[in-house]
Structures are given as structure tokens and as C-alpha cells.
């Protein structure tokens, strides 16, 4: 039975099969083969990149300023920080690119880290705002 996984580069994938003791064949949910866009992209990844999909944690009052979040954009999940909110739209700053981009709240989720075989709040692992 295929299971959905999350890997370090933040792409949602489904495990198709184990290819041996150190790798898996996975299929992307949102990316396609370069030479045939009707086929989902299939790749081989090392076993240490296989993780369960993180839980969705809902915040009734929304996210606070500077909270570390993941945003679904450009076929993947990207880490940023909330800089402002206007209604159901959050503005997220991405340190890696220096960009601030607006996203609907349905595309934003709290950032979780993978530690010791579990998804944990990044607040518990990273007390510094700059981390």
C-alpha cells in the first residue's frame, strides 16, 4: 500500500516501492515528467529522506507575526515567516530569497521539524527568532 511522505526538499510524494535496504521509488503529487507532462514524476530517494506527512495544525485565531510557517507554492512547501495579515491573506517573508509574498491562509501551515522520528514544533527546537 502506498503511503504519502514528506522529504527534506518539501515536496509531497508517495512511496511506490522499496528498492533495497537504502532507497525507495517515490512519485510526486504535484510534479510531472519533463518529457511527458501527463505522467507524475517518479524518483529514487535514499531511505533517510522518507518521513510521514506532517499533521495539519489549525489555529482558530490565525498565525501571529514572525511565526515560522510552511507555504505551498511552486509545486512544493517553502519555509518562511509571517510578516503581516490582511483578512485571510498572510504575507510571508522568505529569508532564502529576500522576498515577501502574499498567500491565502489555506496555503499556509505552521512549520514543524523532523526530530528523532517525530514531527515537533519548531518553537520547541528553535528559541531564537533568527533560526
PDB file of C-alpha atoms in Angstrom:
ATOM      1  CA  UNK A   1       0.000   0.000   0.000  1.00  0.00           C
ATOM      2  CA  UNK A   2       1.398   3.420  -0.963  1.00  0.00           C
ATOM      3  CA  UNK A   3       1.875   5.990   1.764  1.00  0.00           C
ATOM      4  CA  UNK A   4       2.265   9.755   1.469  1.00  0.00           C
ATOM      5  CA  UNK A   5       5.554  11.120   2.701  1.00  0.00           C
ATOM      6  CA  UNK A   6       7.325  14.448   3.156  1.00  0.00           C
ATOM      7  CA  UNK A   7      11.006  14.746   2.319  1.00  0.00           C
ATOM      8  CA  UNK A   8      13.613  17.427   3.136  1.00  0.00           C
ATOM      9  CA  UNK A   9      13.146  19.467  -0.005  1.00  0.00           C
ATOM     10  CA  UNK A  10       9.497  19.825   0.995  1.00  0.00           C
ATOM     11  CA  UNK A  11       7.853  18.032  -1.885  1.00  0.00           C
ATOM     12  CA  UNK A  12       4.849  15.796  -1.251  1.00  0.00           C
ATOM     13  CA  UNK A  13       5.497  12.310  -2.604  1.00  0.00           C
ATOM     14  CA  UNK A  14       4.028   8.840  -2.392  1.00  0.00           C
ATOM     15  CA  UNK A  15       6.225   5.789  -1.833  1.00  0.00           C
ATOM     16  CA  UNK A  16       5.762   3.344  -4.687  1.00  0.00           C
ATOM     17  CA  UNK A  17       8.183   0.638  -3.537  1.00  0.00           C
ATOM     18  CA  UNK A  18      11.315  -0.068  -1.560  1.00  0.00           C
ATOM     19  CA  UNK A  19      14.197  -0.708  -3.955  1.00  0.00           C
ATOM     20  CA  UNK A  20      16.517  -2.295  -1.425  1.00  0.00           C
ATOM     21  CA  UNK A  21      17.840  -1.521   2.025  1.00  0.00           C
ATOM     22  CA  UNK A  22      18.817   2.076   1.217  1.00  0.00           C
ATOM     23  CA  UNK A  23      16.367   3.556  -1.304  1.00  0.00           C
ATOM     24  CA  UNK A  24      12.735   3.954  -2.349  1.00  0.00           C
ATOM     25  CA  UNK A  25      10.926   4.798  -5.580  1.00  0.00           C
ATOM     26  CA  UNK A  26       8.618   7.751  -4.945  1.00  0.00           C
ATOM     27  CA  UNK A  27       6.058   9.555  -7.066  1.00  0.00           C
ATOM     28  CA  UNK A  28       5.467  13.302  -6.765  1.00  0.00           C
ATOM     29  CA  UNK A  29       1.952  14.550  -6.208  1.00  0.00           C
ATOM     30  CA  UNK A  30       2.494  17.925  -7.870  1.00  0.00           C
ATOM     31  CA  UNK A  31       5.346  17.478 -10.346  1.00  0.00           C
ATOM     32  CA  UNK A  32       5.335  15.777 -13.747  1.00  0.00           C
ATOM     33  CA  UNK A  33       7.877  14.091 -16.013  1.00  0.00           C
ATOM     34  CA  UNK A  34       9.768  16.629 -18.110  1.00  0.00           C
ATOM     35  CA  UNK A  35       9.289  14.733 -21.383  1.00  0.00           C
ATOM     36  CA  UNK A  36       5.646  13.692 -20.726  1.00  0.00           C
ATOM     37  CA  UNK A  37       3.584  16.099 -18.619  1.00  0.00           C
ATOM     38  CA  UNK A  38       0.723  13.585 -18.422  1.00  0.00           C
ATOM     39  CA  UNK A  39       2.857  11.369 -16.133  1.00  0.00           C
ATOM     40  CA  UNK A  40       3.712  12.160 -12.496  1.00  0.00           C
ATOM     41  CA  UNK A  41       7.429  12.479 -11.790  1.00  0.00           C
ATOM     42  CA  UNK A  42       8.968   9.320 -10.266  1.00  0.00           C
ATOM     43  CA  UNK A  43      12.330   9.428  -8.480  1.00  0.00           C
ATOM     44  CA  UNK A  44      14.597   7.259  -6.357  1.00  0.00           C
ATOM     45  CA  UNK A  45      15.393   8.716  -2.910  1.00  0.00           C
ATOM     46  CA  UNK A  46      17.538   7.471  -0.013  1.00  0.00           C
ATOM     47  CA  UNK A  47      15.640   5.921   2.899  1.00  0.00           C
ATOM     48  CA  UNK A  48      16.684   8.701   5.340  1.00  0.00           C
ATOM     49  CA  UNK A  49      14.542  11.131   3.320  1.00  0.00           C
ATOM     50  CA  UNK A  50      11.332   9.158   3.890  1.00  0.00           C
ATOM     51  CA  UNK A  51       9.056  10.689   6.531  1.00  0.00           C
ATOM     52  CA  UNK A  52       5.337  10.639   7.227  1.00  0.00           C
ATOM     53  CA  UNK A  53       3.371  13.684   6.126  1.00  0.00           C
ATOM     54  CA  UNK A  54       3.305  16.217   8.992  1.00  0.00           C
ATOM     55  CA  UNK A  55      -0.022  16.802  10.722  1.00  0.00           C
ATOM     56  CA  UNK A  56      -2.034  19.909   9.815  1.00  0.00           C
ATOM     57  CA  UNK A  57      -2.292  22.065  12.917  1.00  0.00           C
ATOM     58  CA  UNK A  58      -5.124  24.578  12.730  1.00  0.00           C
ATOM     59  CA  UNK A  59      -5.061  27.900  14.545  1.00  0.00           C
ATOM     60  CA  UNK A  60      -8.537  29.305  15.159  1.00  0.00           C
ATOM     61  CA  UNK A  61      -7.215  32.833  15.621  1.00  0.00           C
ATOM     62  CA  UNK A  62      -4.632  32.573  12.870  1.00  0.00           C
ATOM     63  CA  UNK A  63      -0.866  32.895  12.940  1.00  0.00           C
ATOM     64  CA  UNK A  64       0.973  35.579  14.875  1.00  0.00           C
ATOM     65  CA  UNK A  65       3.652  37.835  13.455  1.00  0.00           C
ATOM     66  CA  UNK A  66       7.049  36.269  12.752  1.00  0.00           C
ATOM     67  CA  UNK A  67       5.784  32.717  13.282  1.00  0.00           C
ATOM     68  CA  UNK A  68       7.746  30.201  11.201  1.00  0.00           C
ATOM     69  CA  UNK A  69       5.435  28.631   8.610  1.00  0.00           C
ATOM     70  CA  UNK A  70       5.439  26.409   5.546  1.00  0.00           C
ATOM     71  CA  UNK A  71       3.746  27.755   2.412  1.00  0.00           C
ATOM     72  CA  UNK A  72       2.611  25.649  -0.529  1.00  0.00           C
ATOM     73  CA  UNK A  73       3.787  27.404  -3.718  1.00  0.00           C
ATOM     74  CA  UNK A  74       5.512  26.472  -6.982  1.00  0.00           C
ATOM     75  CA  UNK A  75       4.783  22.760  -6.531  1.00  0.00           C
ATOM     76  CA  UNK A  76       6.327  22.474  -3.071  1.00  0.00           C
ATOM     77  CA  UNK A  77       6.460  23.577   0.555  1.00  0.00           C
ATOM     78  CA  UNK A  78       8.711  26.539   1.436  1.00  0.00           C
ATOM     79  CA  UNK A  79       9.742  27.840   4.874  1.00  0.00           C
ATOM     80  CA  UNK A  80       9.143  31.489   5.739  1.00  0.00           C
ATOM     81  CA  UNK A  81       7.902  33.822   8.459  1.00  0.00           C
ATOM     82  CA  UNK A  82       4.596  35.697   8.742  1.00  0.00           C
ATOM     83  CA  UNK A  83       5.145  39.447   8.384  1.00  0.00           C
ATOM     84  CA  UNK A  84       1.561  40.678   8.245  1.00  0.00           C
ATOM     85  CA  UNK A  85      -2.049  39.617   7.805  1.00  0.00           C
ATOM     86  CA  UNK A  86      -4.909  41.209   5.870  1.00  0.00           C
ATOM     87  CA  UNK A  87      -8.112  39.234   6.309  1.00  0.00           C
ATOM     88  CA  UNK A  88      -7.490  35.682   5.098  1.00  0.00           C
ATOM     89  CA  UNK A  89      -4.217  36.635   3.383  1.00  0.00           C
ATOM     90  CA  UNK A  90      -0.834  36.250   5.050  1.00  0.00           C
ATOM     91  CA  UNK A  91       2.342  37.953   3.912  1.00  0.00           C
ATOM     92  CA  UNK A  92       5.312  35.615   4.248  1.00  0.00           C
ATOM     93  CA  UNK A  93       8.979  36.596   4.152  1.00  0.00           C
ATOM     94  CA  UNK A  94      11.463  34.074   2.746  1.00  0.00           C
ATOM     95  CA  UNK A  95      14.996  34.645   4.053  1.00  0.00           C
ATOM     96  CA  UNK A  96      16.451  32.437   1.307  1.00  0.00           C
ATOM     97  CA  UNK A  97      15.260  34.807  -1.445  1.00  0.00           C
ATOM     98  CA  UNK A  98      14.599  38.059   0.420  1.00  0.00           C
ATOM     99  CA  UNK A  99      11.028  38.072  -0.934  1.00  0.00           C
ATOM    100  CA  UNK A 100       7.772  38.854   0.856  1.00  0.00           C
ATOM    101  CA  UNK A 101       4.771  37.266  -0.868  1.00  0.00           C
ATOM    102  CA  UNK A 102       1.024  37.217  -0.071  1.00  0.00           C
ATOM    103  CA  UNK A 103      -0.744  33.838   0.307  1.00  0.00           C
ATOM    104  CA  UNK A 104      -4.269  32.764   1.131  1.00  0.00           C
ATOM    105  CA  UNK A 105      -4.456  31.145   4.579  1.00  0.00           C
ATOM    106  CA  UNK A 106      -5.316  27.755   3.012  1.00  0.00           C
ATOM    107  CA  UNK A 107      -1.750  27.593   1.616  1.00  0.00           C
ATOM    108  CA  UNK A 108      -0.037  28.287   4.954  1.00  0.00           C
ATOM    109  CA  UNK A 109       0.656  25.865   7.814  1.00  0.00           C
ATOM    110  CA  UNK A 110       2.757  26.014  10.961  1.00  0.00           C
ATOM    111  CA  UNK A 111       6.327  24.835  10.391  1.00  0.00           C
ATOM    112  CA  UNK A 112       7.263  21.532  12.005  1.00  0.00           C
ATOM    113  CA  UNK A 113      10.721  19.977  12.253  1.00  0.00           C
ATOM    114  CA  UNK A 114      11.525  16.267  11.917  1.00  0.00           C
ATOM    115  CA  UNK A 115      13.430  15.217  15.054  1.00  0.00           C
ATOM    116  CA  UNK A 116      14.048  11.752  16.491  1.00  0.00           C
ATOM    117  CA  UNK A 117      11.379  10.177  14.299  1.00  0.00           C
ATOM    118  CA  UNK A 118       8.649  12.710  15.170  1.00  0.00           C
ATOM    119  CA  UNK A 119       7.271  15.992  13.879  1.00  0.00           C
ATOM    120  CA  UNK A 120       7.818  18.686  16.534  1.00  0.00           C
ATOM    121  CA  UNK A 121       7.070  22.380  16.763  1.00  0.00           C
ATOM    122  CA  UNK A 122       9.984  24.468  15.588  1.00  0.00           C
ATOM    123  CA  UNK A 123       9.296  26.721  18.596  1.00  0.00           C
ATOM    124  CA  UNK A 124      10.362  23.872  20.888  1.00  0.00           C
ATOM    125  CA  UNK A 125      13.603  23.371  18.959  1.00  0.00           C
ATOM    126  CA  UNK A 126      14.477  26.939  17.930  1.00  0.00           C
ATOM    127  CA  UNK A 127      14.096  29.608  20.600  1.00  0.00           C
ATOM    128  CA  UNK A 128      15.816  32.280  18.504  1.00  0.00           C
ATOM    129  CA  UNK A 129      13.822  34.435  16.070  1.00  0.00           C
ATOM    130  CA  UNK A 130      16.674  34.244  13.566  1.00  0.00           C
ATOM    131  CA  UNK A 131      16.864  30.463  13.360  1.00  0.00           C
TER     132      UNK A 131
END
